[in-house]
Amino acid sequence: MLSSKEIRRGFIEFFTARAHAFVPSSPVVPQGDETLLFANAGMNQFKDIFLGLKPAEWPRAVNSQKCLRVSGKHNDLEEVGKDTYHHTFFEMLGNWSFNDYFKAESIAWAWELLTKVWGINPDQLWATVFGGDDKDGLPQDTEAAGLWTKLTPIPAERVLAFGKKENFWEMGETGPCGPCSEIHIDLGPDRCDKKGVPGHQCRVNGDCARYIELWNLVFIQFNRQPSGNLVPLSARYIDTGAGLERVVSVLQNKRSNYDTDLFMPIIEATSKMSGHKYTSELGNKTDNAFRVIADHIRAVTFAVTDGATPSNEGRGYVIRRILRRASRFGRELDLHEPFLYKLVPVVVDCLGEAFPEVRDRAEHVATVIQAEEVSFGRTLDRGLELFAAAAKRAGKTPTKTLSGEDAFQLYDTYGFPVDLTQLMAQERGLFVDIERFLELMQEQKERARAAQKTDTLLAGLADSDLPATDDAPKYRTDHCEAVILGWIDAAGFHKQGEIPAGIEIGLVLDQTCFYAEAGGQVGDTGVIETRGMGVSPMRYRVEGVPPSNRGQDARDTQGQDALATKTHGQDAHATHGRDARATFGVEATTKVGNTVIHRGKLAEGALRVGQKVSAIVSLDRNATKKNHTATHLLQWALQQVLGKTAQQQGSYVAPDYLRFDYTYPKAPTEEELKEVERLVRKKIGDDLPVTWAVLPREEAQKLGAMALFGEKYGSEVRVVCLGAADQDHIGEAFSREFCGGTHVDRLGVIGGFKILKDESISAGVRRITALTGQGLTAHLERGSEIAEQLAALLQVPADKLPERIAQLVEDNKRLVKQLKTAAKTGGPDTMTEARQLLDASEKIGESAVIVGRLSTTSIDRAREAIDMLKKKAKSAAIVLAYEEDGKVMLLSGVTDDLIKTLKAGDIVKTIAPIVDGGGGGKPQMAQAGGKNPAKIDEALKEAANLIKQKLA
């Protein structure tokens, strides 16, 4: 029996033997494509090739692509666990032709691999083809149908035509698409899981497990535009996809994908942890839980590996949904403590050979998953109690519907994704009012949708045949001559005519010295002007064409006069008063395929396609170069101090500051950060050279060059080397990184380095913000000015400020304590506030609901207030809260007549987690503490709702 590793390897070797280049899988978190939440097909990384935005590096390709289908058109989340073959994460084996071979070869090779190499019985195989679509004006694919009977022994009666839903493949709402031909396998009558269902008939594209799709051959010929229209592409492409999990199941003769060696190690590990046995049955809640957990831990492991982080919006929300769904299914196996993170090493054992990145980042992934499990665990059990109460109410309604308000409260307060609420409701025969939930979720949904919005300026570029830009000058100069090749607006690329004025467009040149935004470095700004007639860079910086958004102040601008003249060889006095014939202000620089797009507006004069111009980069470029080289120094220093666990997760390099995200499970100590700063400054002080070389990717990796995970790299890569004199000595460099950014020539140019802050941005990921060069100088000047002002105000020398301020802080603490003591012992304020709460309280029947916040008081005084309220109200449920020294105190009291319905201890146990606390007590009186005063009002609101529900 072939293992999954052998099957994956065999597929790739079959096609590499037929002149296909092996292309590694792209990350499941797409880079630079906001139209996709996750990679959901093998062709995603080739999208720009299909759209004609960049040329293919190879005429043929093959790989095994990591895919995640959990949102939008392709969403298999709800089906996972219920059957034997649906998954969120899966591998798509695929081969591609980029305007090389087409239908005949793809059909013949698929048949050869399945039947001759893997030995599948030809009599079990069926083929389907596109049957046409009147709405899109597309005829039936008779060509593909004829090729099946001509090139293979399959009879015509086993070649079936189906409609658009089954046999027209589209990546999403827009993008490349085309008719497809699928290969299905008949696994035999005993595999039908719908026996006895009235009206059921086993058939291809039916609804049972007897016939399953093995391989989809997509003939990409069209581009679906935002309007819904289909536009023919300029070239024809082949994109095939065979789900590895299904292929392995067939070749290993398993009844379920989950019974293969891709899943069983995970299921066995889960069984060992839980003590429950997996029996591979359908409709069994325990077995369903095993399947869901095995699937979901693979999805979360790869998503976090590739850069996703659980959050409440966009991709992060999807990952949180999957993780929390798996955590909830763990309850079915009596797994109440965090357990998913313990399965990460098992996933690594199964898939780490094919995808080494998951092995390299396993510790980080486990840290993120464990933190999310712990967070959800704090509220899951209480959330399940609230769900039970809501479900009980829903069961009494005529429509058996759980309200949208209850679903939203479970999401908003307890972190329950709505599909988890739906799942639990379905198990009880209930529905959920999704429409009302969506109304309450509108704000969050809008944020998630915003993350997927397309760039309107680039919307019309599909199949535009954009010219390539030579941007090599960006590494040598910030001033070059060029020719205008055209411009881009929402209608597409224009190759002739006059450039429109006053509106944002994208200008395309034959060559440029502008750096296009990539790798965390911001795109350059500047001007493109008529050759020999432009204003000086100094004027650009001062007058703001375009207006600067880089946060540079006037002093910084003025300080650049000499540098502007020196760098560009222009006389500022001679050019300042000269009117430019034409000036295009570049506000941002981006790249599509191999085309650099200078985004901005024609500010004055006129420009035409074919005209010669001067491209002049803003002086901000110099500061950006310093910050970019500093990020390389910072990564090197972090790994020297913290170890290889500290890996770059992302960065932002701008003229005024740098930001560096890295993986590390805990906060570095102050001493560790100081050592990082010392190492960086030492290298800057040594003024070592910086060089770069273009190398084959494999050679660069052998040299130990670090790559930013998730970035796309070609067969050749640019390696930036710190400490190497030239390309012949890059082995001597102390830092080598894949990088296409701009850098200083020597480290001494950076001028200085200061970490402003280190903070956690998510579980296992931290962020350093730092300054160099003029940004650092300005920061130090501001600090010096503040110190001088404080010294004058406090009338002490500057070097005595720390101890003087420390004394003032201690004096302030002592005075605050004295004031609190006076308030606690003296006054009737607490009682007055309590009586005011009683007067404003709502009544349920004869019982008062007294819930409110007190000014700072003491615990004894608050207890006295509750006793007073009980006596005055006769029948009451009371919750009081106050803040003391940044902490929360919660107290609850219930009169004796109500304790059969409501207990004070239950109230504080329910609301204390909201303020990150806990507590308890007797039915008549209870108290709790918390750490989050910002959530006091939320806790009180929850208390009032709980009391009203119980009393009602």
XYZ file of N, CA and C in Angstrom, residues 12 27 43 57 64 108 179 187 194 208 211 224 244-245 255 269 301 307 313 337 388 418 533 556 696 770 827 873:
84
model
N 4.083 14.322 -8.326
C 5.019 15.370 -8.744
C 6.047 14.814 -9.728
N 1.750 30.110 0.405
C 1.108 30.050 1.726
C -0.412 30.027 1.604
N -4.387 27.152 -8.281
C -4.065 28.187 -9.254
C -3.918 29.575 -8.645
N 7.082 31.927 -15.629
C 8.489 31.542 -15.598
C 8.709 30.193 -16.276
N 1.944 20.532 -5.077
C 0.870 20.181 -4.148
C 0.605 21.428 -3.322
N -5.276 12.936 -21.390
C -4.481 11.716 -21.592
C -3.577 11.434 -20.395
N -14.613 26.240 -18.404
C -15.267 24.931 -18.300
C -14.290 23.902 -17.746
N -17.120 3.721 -6.327
C -16.518 2.898 -5.280
C -17.350 1.658 -4.958
N -26.698 6.387 1.646
C -28.087 6.861 1.625
C -29.060 5.723 1.327
N -24.478 10.837 -2.465
C -23.999 9.778 -1.582
C -22.506 9.555 -1.826
N -20.178 7.519 -5.495
C -19.433 8.201 -6.564
C -18.769 9.450 -5.987
N -13.882 36.432 -15.324
C -15.172 36.936 -14.858
C -14.953 38.332 -14.284
N -5.529 15.480 -2.646
C -4.656 14.400 -2.174
C -5.389 13.473 -1.215
N -6.212 14.038 -0.331
C -6.878 13.224 0.675
C -7.776 12.157 0.043
N -12.394 3.411 3.491
C -13.775 3.869 3.302
C -13.919 5.355 3.593
N -3.826 10.140 18.456
C -3.305 10.985 19.547
C -4.453 11.585 20.352
N -3.191 24.835 12.169
C -1.731 24.744 12.193
C -1.126 25.397 10.959
N 1.022 32.745 8.774
C 0.896 34.146 9.147
C -0.439 34.608 9.667
N -11.784 39.780 13.206
C -12.136 40.256 11.885
C -11.289 39.587 10.819
N -9.818 20.798 29.140
C -8.635 21.643 29.247
C -8.020 21.813 27.858
N -27.769 27.013 26.899
C -28.805 26.083 27.346
C -30.059 26.838 27.755
N -21.008 32.341 15.371
C -22.425 32.063 15.173
C -22.648 30.672 14.586
N 13.053 70.355 -17.282
C 12.243 71.527 -16.958
C 11.650 71.438 -15.564
N 13.256 69.184 9.710
C 13.840 68.080 8.941
C 13.960 68.464 7.464
N 21.024 31.985 -7.384
C 19.983 30.955 -7.445
C 19.450 30.704 -6.043
N 11.068 51.172 16.393
C 12.392 51.751 16.625
C 12.641 52.923 15.691
N -17.819 59.102 55.414
C -18.905 59.813 54.825
C -20.088 58.992 54.475
N -35.696 47.644 50.553
C -36.443 47.126 49.399
C -37.343 45.956 49.759
